[in-house]
Coordinates of N, CA, C and O in Angstrom, one line a residue:
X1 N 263.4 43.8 55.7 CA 264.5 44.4 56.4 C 264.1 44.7 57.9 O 262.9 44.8 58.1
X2 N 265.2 44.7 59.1 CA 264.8 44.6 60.4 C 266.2 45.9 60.9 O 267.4 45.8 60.7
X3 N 265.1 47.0 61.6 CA 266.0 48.1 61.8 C 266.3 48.0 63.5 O 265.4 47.7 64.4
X4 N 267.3 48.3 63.8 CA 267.7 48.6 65.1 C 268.1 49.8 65.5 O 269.1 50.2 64.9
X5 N 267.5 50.5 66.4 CA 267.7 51.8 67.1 C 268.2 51.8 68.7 O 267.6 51.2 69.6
X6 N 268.8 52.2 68.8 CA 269.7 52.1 70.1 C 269.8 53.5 70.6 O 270.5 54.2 70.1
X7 N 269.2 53.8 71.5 CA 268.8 54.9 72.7 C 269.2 55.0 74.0 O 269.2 53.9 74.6
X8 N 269.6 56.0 74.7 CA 269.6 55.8 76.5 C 271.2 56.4 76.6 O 271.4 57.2 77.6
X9 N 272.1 56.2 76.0 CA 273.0 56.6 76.0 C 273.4 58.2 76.7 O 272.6 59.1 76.6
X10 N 274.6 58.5 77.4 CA 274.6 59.7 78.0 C 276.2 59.8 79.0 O 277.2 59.2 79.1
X11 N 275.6 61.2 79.8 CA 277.6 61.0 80.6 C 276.5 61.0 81.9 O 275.5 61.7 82.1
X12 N 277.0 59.9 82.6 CA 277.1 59.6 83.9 C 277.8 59.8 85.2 O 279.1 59.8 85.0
X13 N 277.4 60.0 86.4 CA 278.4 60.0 87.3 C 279.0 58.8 87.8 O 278.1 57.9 87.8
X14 N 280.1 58.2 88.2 CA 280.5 56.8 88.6 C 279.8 56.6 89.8 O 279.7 57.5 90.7
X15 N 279.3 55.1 90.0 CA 277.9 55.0 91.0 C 276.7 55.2 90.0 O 275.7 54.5 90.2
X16 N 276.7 56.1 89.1 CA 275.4 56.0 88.6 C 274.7 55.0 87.5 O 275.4 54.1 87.0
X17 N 273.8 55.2 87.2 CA 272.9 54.2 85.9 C 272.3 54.6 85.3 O 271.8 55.8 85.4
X18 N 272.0 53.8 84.2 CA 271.9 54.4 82.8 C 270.9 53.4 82.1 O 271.4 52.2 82.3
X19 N 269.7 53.5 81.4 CA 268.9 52.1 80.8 C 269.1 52.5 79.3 O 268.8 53.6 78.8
X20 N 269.7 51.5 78.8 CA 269.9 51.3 77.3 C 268.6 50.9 76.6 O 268.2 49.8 77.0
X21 N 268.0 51.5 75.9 CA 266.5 50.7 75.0 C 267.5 50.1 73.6 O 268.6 50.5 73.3
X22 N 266.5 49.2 73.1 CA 267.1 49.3 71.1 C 265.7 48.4 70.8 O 265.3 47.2 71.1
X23 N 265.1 49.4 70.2 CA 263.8 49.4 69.3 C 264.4 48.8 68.0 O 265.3 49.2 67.4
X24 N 263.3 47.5 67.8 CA 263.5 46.6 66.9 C 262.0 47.1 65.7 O 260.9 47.0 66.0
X25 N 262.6 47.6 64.3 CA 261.2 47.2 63.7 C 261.6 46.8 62.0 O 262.7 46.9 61.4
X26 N 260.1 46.3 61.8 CA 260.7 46.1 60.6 C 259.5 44.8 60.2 O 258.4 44.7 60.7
X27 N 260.1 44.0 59.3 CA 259.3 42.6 59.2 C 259.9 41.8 59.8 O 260.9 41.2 59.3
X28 N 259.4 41.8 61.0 CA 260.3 40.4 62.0 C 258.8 39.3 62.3 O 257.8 39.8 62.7
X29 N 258.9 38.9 62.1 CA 258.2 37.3 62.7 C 259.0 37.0 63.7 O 258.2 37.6 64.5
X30 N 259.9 36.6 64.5 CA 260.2 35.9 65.7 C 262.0 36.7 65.8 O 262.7 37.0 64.8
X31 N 262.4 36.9 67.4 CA 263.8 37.1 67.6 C 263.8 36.2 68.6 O 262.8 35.9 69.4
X32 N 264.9 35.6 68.5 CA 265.3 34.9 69.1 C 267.1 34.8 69.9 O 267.8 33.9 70.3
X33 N 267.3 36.1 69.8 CA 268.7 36.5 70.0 C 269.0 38.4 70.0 O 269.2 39.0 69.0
X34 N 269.1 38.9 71.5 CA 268.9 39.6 71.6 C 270.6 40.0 72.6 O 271.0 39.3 73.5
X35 N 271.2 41.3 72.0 CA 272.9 41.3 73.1 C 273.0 42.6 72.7 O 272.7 43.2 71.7
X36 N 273.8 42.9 74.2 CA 274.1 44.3 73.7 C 275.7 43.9 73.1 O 275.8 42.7 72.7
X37 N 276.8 44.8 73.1 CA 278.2 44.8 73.0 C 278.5 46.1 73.1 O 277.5 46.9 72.8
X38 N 280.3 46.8 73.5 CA 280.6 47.6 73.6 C 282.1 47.6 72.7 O 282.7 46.7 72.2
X39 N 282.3 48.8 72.6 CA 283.9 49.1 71.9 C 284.0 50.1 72.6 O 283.1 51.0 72.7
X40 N 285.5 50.1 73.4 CA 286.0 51.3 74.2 C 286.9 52.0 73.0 O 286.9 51.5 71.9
X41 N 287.6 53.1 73.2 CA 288.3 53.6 72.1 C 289.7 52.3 71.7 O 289.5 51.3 72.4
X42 N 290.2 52.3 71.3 CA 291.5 51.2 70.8 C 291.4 50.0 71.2 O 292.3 49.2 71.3
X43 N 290.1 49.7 71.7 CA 289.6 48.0 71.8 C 288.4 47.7 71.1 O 287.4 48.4 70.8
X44 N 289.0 46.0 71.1 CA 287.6 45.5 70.2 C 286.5 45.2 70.3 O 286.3 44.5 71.3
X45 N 285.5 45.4 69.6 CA 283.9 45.1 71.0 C 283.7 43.9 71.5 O 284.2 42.9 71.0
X46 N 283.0 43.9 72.3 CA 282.9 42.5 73.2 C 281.6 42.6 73.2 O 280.9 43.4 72.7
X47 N 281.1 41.2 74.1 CA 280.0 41.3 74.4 C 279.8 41.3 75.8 O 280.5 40.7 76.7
X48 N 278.7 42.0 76.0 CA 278.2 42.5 77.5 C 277.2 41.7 77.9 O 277.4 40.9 78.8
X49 N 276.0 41.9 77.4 CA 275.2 40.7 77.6 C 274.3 40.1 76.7 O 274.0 40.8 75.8
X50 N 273.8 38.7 76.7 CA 273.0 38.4 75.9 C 271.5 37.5 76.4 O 271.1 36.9 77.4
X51 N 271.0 37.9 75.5 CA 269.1 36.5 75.4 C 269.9 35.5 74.7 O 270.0 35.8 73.5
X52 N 270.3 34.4 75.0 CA 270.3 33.5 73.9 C 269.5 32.8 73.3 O 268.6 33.6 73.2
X53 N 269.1 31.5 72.6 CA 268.0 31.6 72.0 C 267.1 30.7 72.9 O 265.9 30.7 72.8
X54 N 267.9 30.0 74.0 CA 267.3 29.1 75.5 C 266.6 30.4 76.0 O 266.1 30.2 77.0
X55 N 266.5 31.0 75.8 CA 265.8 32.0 77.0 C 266.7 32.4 78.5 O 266.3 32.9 79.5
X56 N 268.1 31.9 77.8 CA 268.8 32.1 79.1 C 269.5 33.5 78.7 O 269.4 34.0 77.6
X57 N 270.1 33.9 79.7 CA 271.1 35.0 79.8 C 272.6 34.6 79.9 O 273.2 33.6 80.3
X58 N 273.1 35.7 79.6 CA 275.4 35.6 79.6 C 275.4 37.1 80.0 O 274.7 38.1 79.7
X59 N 276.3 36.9 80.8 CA 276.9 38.6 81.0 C 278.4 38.4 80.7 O 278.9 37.2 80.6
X60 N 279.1 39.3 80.7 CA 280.5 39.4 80.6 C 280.7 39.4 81.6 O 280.1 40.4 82.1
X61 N 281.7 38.7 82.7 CA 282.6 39.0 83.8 C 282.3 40.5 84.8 O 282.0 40.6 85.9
X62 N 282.5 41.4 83.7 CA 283.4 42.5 84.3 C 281.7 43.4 84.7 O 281.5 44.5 85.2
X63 N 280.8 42.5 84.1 CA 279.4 43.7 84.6 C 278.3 42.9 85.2 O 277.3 43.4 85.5
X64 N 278.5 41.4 85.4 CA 278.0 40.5 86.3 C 277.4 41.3 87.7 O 278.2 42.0 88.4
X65 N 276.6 41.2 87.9 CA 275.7 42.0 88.7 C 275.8 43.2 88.9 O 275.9 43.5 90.1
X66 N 275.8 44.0 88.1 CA 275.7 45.4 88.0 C 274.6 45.7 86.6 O 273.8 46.6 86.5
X67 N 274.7 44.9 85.7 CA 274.0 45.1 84.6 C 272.9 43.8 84.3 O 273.0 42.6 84.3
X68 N 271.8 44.6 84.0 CA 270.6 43.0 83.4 C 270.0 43.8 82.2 O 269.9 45.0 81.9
X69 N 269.6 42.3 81.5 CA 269.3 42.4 80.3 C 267.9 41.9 80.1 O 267.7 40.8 80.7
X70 N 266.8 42.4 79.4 CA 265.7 42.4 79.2 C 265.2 42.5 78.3 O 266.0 42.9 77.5
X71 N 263.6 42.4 77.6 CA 263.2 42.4 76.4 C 261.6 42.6 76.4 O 261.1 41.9 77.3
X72 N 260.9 43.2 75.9 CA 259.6 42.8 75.8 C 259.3 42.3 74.6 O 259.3 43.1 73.7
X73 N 259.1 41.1 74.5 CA 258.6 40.4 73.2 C 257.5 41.5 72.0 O 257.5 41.6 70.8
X74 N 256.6 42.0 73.2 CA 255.6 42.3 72.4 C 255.8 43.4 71.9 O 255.1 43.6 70.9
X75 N 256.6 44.3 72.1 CA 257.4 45.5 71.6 C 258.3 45.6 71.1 O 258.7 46.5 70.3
X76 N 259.0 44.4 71.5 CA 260.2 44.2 69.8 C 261.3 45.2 70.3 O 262.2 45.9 69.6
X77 N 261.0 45.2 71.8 CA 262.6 46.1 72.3 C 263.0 45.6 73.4 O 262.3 44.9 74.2
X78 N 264.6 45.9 73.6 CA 265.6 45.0 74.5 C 265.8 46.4 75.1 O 265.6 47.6 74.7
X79 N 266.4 46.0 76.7 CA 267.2 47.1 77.5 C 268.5 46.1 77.7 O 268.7 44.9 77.4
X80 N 269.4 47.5 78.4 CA 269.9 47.2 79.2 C 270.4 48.0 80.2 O 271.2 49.0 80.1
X81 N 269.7 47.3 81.6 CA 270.0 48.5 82.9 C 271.2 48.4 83.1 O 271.7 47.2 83.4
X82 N 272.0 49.4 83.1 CA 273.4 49.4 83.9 C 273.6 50.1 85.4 O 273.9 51.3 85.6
X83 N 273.6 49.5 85.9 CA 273.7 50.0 87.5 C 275.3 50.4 88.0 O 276.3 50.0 87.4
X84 N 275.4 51.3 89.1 CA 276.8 51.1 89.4 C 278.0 51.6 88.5 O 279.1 51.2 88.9
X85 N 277.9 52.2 87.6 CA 278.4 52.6 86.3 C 280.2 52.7 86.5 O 280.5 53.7 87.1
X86 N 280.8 52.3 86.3 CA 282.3 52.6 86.0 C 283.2 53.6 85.4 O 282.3 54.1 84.7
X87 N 284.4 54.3 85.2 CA 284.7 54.6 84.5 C 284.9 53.8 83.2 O 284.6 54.1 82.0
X88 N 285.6 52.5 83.6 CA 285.6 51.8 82.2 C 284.7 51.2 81.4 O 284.8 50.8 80.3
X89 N 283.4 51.3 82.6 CA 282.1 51.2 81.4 C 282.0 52.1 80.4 O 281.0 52.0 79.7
X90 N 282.6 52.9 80.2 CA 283.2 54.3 78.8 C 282.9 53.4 77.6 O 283.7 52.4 77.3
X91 N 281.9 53.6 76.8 CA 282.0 52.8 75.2 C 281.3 53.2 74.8 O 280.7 54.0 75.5
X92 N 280.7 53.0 73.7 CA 280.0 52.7 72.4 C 279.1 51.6 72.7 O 279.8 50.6 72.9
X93 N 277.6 51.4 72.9 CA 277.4 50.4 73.3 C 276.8 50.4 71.7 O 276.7 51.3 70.8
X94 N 276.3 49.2 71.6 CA 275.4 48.3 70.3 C 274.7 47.5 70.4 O 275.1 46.7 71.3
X95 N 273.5 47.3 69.9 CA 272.3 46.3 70.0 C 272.6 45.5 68.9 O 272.6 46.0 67.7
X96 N 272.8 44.1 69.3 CA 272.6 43.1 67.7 C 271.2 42.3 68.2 O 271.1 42.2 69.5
X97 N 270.5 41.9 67.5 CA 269.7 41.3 67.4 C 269.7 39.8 66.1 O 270.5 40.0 65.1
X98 N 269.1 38.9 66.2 CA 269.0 37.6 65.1 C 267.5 37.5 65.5 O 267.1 37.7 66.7
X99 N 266.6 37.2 64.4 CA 265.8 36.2 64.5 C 265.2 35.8 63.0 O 265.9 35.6 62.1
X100 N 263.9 35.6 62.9 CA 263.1 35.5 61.3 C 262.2 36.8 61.1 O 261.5 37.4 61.9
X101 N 262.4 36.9 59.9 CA 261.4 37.9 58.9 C 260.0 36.9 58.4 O 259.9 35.7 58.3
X102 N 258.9 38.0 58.3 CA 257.6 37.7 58.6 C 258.2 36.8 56.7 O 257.2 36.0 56.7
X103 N 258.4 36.6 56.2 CA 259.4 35.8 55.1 C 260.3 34.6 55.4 O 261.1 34.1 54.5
X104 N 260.0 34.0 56.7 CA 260.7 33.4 57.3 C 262.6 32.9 56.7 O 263.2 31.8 56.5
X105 N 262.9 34.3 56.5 CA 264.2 34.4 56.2 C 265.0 34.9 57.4 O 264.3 35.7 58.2
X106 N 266.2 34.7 57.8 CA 266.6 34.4 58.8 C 267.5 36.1 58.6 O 267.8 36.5 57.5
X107 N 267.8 36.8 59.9 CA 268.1 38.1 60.1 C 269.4 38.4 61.4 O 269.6 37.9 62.5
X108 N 270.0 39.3 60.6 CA 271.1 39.7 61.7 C 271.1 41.2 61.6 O 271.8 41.5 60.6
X109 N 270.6 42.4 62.4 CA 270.4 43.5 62.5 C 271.9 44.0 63.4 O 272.6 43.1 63.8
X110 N 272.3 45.2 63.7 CA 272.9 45.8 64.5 C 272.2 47.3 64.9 O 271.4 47.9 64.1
X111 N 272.4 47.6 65.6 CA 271.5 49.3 66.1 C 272.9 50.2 66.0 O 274.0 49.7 66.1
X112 N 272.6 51.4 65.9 CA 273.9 52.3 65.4 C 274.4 52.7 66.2 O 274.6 53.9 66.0
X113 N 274.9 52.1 67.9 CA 275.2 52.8 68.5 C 274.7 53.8 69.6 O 273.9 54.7 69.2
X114 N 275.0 53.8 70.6 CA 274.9 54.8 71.7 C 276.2 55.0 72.7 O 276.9 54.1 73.1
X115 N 276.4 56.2 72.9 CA 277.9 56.2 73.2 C 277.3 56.7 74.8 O 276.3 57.4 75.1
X116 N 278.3 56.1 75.8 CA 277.9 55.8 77.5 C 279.5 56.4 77.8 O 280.6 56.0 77.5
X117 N 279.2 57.2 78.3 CA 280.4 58.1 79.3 C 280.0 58.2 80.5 O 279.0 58.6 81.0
X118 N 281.2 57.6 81.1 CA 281.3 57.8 82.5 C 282.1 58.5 83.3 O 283.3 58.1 83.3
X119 N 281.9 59.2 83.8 CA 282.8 60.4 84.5 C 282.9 61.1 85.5 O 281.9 61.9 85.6
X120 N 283.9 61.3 86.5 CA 283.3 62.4 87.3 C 283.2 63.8 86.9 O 282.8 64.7 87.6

């Protein structure tokens, strides 16, 4: 099993920033797919950004240079800095993660959440 913990979460001022962690553990052998996503209250979650398995990056539109996404392989944890903070950056964020178990069985985790308020 491959656990996800999702941390950093808080109320901010608009203009301000906030670094998301999500601590990966468990029996993982390799990830290869690392994203955060949000849900605002009466919308459906999206995705904000991702590692895809190219080693490239996706952002969503609406947080394209304000937000980057990162990882340390060897720690088995993802951020994500959010700069510039919005009111409607207001959500629930979540860490999904994909890769293999030291079982080379194949894994889809989610982290339980961190809730990101933005406000004056």
């Amino acid at each position: 099993q491959v656990q996800l913990v999702a941390s950093g979460g808080g109320l901010v001022q608009p203009g301000g920033s906030l670094r998301l962690s999500c601590s990966a553990s468990g029996s993982i052998f390799s990830i290869n797919f690392m994203a955060w996503y949000r849900q605002a209250p009466g919308k459906e979650r999206e995705l904000v950004a991702a590692f895809t398995s190219g080693g490239s990056t996706n952002y969503a539109d609406s947080v394209k240079g304000r937000f980057t996404i990162s990882r340390d392989d060897a720690k088995n944890i993802g951020y994500l800095q959010m700069n510039n903070l919005k009111p409607e950056d207001t959500a629930v964020y979540y860490c999904n993660a994909r890769g293999r178990t030291v079982f080379y069985r194949e894994f889809t985790s989610w982290g339980q959440g961190t809730q990101v308020n933005v406000s004056s």
